[in-house]
PDB file of C-alpha atoms in Angstrom:
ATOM      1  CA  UNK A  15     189.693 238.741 -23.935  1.00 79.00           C
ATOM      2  CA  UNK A  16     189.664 236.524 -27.117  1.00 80.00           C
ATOM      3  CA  UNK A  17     186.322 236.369 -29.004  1.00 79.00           C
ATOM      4  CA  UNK A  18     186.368 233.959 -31.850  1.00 81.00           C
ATOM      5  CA  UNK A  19     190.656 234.423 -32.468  1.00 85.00           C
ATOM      6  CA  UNK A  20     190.100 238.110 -32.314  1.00 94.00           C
ATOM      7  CA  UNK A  21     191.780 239.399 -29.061  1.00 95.00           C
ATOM      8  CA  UNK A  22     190.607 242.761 -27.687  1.00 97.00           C
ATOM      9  CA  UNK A  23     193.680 244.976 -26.734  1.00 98.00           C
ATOM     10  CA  UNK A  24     193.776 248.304 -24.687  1.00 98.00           C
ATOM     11  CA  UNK A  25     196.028 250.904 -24.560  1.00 98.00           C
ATOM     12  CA  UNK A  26     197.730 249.561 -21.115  1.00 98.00           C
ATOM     13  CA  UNK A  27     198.606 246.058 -23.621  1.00 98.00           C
ATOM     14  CA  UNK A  28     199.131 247.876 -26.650  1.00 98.00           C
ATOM     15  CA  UNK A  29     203.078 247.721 -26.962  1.00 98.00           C
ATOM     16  CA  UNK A  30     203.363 243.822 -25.563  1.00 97.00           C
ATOM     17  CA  UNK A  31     200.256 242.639 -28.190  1.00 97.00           C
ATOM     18  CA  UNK A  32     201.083 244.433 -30.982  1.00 98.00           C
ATOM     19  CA  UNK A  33     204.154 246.351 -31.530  1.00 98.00           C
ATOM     20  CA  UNK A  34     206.254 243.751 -29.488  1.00 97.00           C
ATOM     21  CA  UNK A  35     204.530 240.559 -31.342  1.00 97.00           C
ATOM     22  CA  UNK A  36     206.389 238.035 -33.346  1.00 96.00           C
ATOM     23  CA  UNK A  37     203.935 238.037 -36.296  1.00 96.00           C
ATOM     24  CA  UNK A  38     202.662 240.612 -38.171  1.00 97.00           C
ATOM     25  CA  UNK A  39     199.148 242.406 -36.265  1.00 98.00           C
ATOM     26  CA  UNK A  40     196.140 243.605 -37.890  1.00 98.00           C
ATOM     27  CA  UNK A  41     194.371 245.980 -35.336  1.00 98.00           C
ATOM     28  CA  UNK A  42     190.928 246.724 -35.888  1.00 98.00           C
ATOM     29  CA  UNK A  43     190.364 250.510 -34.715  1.00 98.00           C
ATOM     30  CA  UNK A  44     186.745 249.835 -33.642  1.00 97.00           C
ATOM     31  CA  UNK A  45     183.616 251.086 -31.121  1.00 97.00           C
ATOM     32  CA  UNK A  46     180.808 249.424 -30.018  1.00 95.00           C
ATOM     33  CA  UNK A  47     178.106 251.942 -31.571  1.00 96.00           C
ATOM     34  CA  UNK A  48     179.551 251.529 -35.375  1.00 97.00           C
ATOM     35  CA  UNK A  49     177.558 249.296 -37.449  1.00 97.00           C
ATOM     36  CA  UNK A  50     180.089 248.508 -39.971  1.00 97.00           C
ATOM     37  CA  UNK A  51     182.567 247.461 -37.104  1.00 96.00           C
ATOM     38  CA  UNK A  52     179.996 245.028 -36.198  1.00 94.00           C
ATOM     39  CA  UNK A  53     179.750 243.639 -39.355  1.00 95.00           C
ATOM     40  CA  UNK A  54     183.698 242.885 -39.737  1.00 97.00           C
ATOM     41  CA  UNK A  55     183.390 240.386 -36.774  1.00 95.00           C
ATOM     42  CA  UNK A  56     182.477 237.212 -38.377  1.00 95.00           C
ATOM     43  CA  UNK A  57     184.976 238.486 -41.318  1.00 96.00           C
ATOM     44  CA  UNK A  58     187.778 239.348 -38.438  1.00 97.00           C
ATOM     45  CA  UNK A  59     187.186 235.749 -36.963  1.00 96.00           C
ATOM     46  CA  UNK A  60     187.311 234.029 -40.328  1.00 96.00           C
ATOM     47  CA  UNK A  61     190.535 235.620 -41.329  1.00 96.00           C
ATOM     48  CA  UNK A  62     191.878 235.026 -37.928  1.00 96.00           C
ATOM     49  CA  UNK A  63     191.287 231.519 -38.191  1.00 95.00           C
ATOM     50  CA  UNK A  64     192.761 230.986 -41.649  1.00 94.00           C
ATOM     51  CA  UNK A  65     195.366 233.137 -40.971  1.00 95.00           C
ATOM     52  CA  UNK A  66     196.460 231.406 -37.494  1.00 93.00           C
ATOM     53  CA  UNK A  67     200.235 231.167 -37.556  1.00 94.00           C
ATOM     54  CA  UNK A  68     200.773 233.910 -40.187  1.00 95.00           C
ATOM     55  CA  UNK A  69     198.998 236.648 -38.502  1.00 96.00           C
ATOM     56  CA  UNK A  70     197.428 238.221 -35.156  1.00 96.00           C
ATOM     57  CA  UNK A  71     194.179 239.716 -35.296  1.00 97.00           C
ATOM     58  CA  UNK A  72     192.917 241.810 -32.741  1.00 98.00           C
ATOM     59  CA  UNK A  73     190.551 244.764 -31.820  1.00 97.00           C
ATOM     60  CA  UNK A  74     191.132 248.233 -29.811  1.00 98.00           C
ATOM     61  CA  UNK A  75     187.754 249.969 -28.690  1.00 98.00           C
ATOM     62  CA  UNK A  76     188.387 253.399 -29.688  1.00 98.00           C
ATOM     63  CA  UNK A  77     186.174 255.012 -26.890  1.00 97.00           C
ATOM     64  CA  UNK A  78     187.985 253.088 -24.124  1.00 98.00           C
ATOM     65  CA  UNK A  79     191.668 254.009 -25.300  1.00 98.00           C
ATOM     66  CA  UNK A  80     191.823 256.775 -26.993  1.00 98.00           C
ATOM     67  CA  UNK A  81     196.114 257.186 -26.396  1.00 98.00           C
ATOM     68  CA  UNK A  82     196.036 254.837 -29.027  1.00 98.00           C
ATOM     69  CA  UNK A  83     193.350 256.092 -31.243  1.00 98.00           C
ATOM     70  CA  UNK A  84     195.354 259.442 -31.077  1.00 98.00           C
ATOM     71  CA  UNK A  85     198.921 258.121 -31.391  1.00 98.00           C
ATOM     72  CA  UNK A  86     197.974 256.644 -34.683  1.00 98.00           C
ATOM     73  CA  UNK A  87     195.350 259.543 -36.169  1.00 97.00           C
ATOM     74  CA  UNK A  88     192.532 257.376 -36.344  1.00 97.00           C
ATOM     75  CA  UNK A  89     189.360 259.193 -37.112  1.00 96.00           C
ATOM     76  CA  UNK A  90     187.119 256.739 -39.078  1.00 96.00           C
ATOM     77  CA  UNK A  91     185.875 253.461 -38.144  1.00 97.00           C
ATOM     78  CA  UNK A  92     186.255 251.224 -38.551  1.00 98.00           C
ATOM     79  CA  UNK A  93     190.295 251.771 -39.220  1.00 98.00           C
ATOM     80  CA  UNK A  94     192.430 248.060 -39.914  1.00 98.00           C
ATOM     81  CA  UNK A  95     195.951 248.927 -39.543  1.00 98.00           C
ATOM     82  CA  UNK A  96     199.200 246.094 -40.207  1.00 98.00           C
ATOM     83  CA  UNK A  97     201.576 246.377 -37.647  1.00 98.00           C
ATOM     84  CA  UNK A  98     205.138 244.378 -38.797  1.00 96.00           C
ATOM     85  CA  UNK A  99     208.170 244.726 -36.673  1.00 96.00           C
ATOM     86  CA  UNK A 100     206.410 246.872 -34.763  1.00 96.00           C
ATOM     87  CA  UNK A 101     205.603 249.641 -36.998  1.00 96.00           C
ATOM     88  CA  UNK A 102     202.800 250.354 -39.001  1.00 97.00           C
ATOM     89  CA  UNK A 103     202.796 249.080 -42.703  1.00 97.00           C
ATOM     90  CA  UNK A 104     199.305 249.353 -44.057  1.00 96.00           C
ATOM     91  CA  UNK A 105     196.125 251.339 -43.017  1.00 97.00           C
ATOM     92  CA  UNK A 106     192.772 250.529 -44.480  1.00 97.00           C
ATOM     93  CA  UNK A 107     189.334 252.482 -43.654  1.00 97.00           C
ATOM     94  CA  UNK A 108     186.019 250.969 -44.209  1.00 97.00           C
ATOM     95  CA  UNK A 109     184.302 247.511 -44.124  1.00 97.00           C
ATOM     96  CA  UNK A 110     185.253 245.308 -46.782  1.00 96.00           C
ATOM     97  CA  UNK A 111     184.598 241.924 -47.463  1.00 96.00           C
ATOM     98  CA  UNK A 112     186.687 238.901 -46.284  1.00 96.00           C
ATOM     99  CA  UNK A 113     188.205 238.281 -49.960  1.00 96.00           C
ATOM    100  CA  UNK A 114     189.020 242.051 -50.705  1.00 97.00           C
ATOM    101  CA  UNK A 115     190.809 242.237 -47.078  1.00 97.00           C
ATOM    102  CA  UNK A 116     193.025 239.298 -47.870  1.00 96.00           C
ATOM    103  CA  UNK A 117     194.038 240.218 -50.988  1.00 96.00           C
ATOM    104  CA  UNK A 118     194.857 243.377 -49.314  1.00 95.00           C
ATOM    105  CA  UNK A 119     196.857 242.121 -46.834  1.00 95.00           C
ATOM    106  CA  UNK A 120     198.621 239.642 -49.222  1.00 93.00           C
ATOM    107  CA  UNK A 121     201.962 241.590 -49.426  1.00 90.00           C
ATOM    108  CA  UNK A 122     202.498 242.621 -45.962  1.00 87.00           C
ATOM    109  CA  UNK A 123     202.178 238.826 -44.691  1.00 84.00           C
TER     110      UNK A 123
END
């Protein structure tokens, strides 16, 4: 499902969203009762949409797959994690605003 440019991935879709993509990924690690996950959304959707072409952005409930919440050790959310060639090249924890997450991303794009 695609909300706003941000598709929701599982752990059965995993491998052929992310770690097979074309483009450089960045998952949100996130769960519907985390307040701070919530308020990444509009940020998640605005970066998605400027970043269309350039980058994927999707989300992976944590509490409905947790093979991948384990495989990759993620304990806080929310967790952002840039997938390139499908291996992880940046983890971030926390909400940040959109401008701080861009800048962050800036070298792995």
């Amino acid at each position: 499902m695609v909300i706003n440019g941000v598709t929701e991935v599982s752990d059965a879709d995993f491998a052929a969203e992310v770690i097979e993509a074309e483009l450089p990924v960045l998952v949100e690690f996130t769960a519907d009762w985390c307040p701070p996950c919530r308020q990444m959304g509009p940020v998640l959707a605005a970066v998605a949409e400027e970043e269309a072409g350039r980058l994927r952005v999707v989300q992976l409930n944590v509490d409905k797959n947790p093979d991948t919440t384990n495989a990759y050790k993620v304990l806080s959310m929310p967790t952002f994690m840039v997938f390139r060639n499908g291996e992880p090249v940046r983890s971030m924890v926390g909400a940040r605003p959109k401008r701080k997450l861009l800048e962050e991303l800036a070298d792995v794009l």
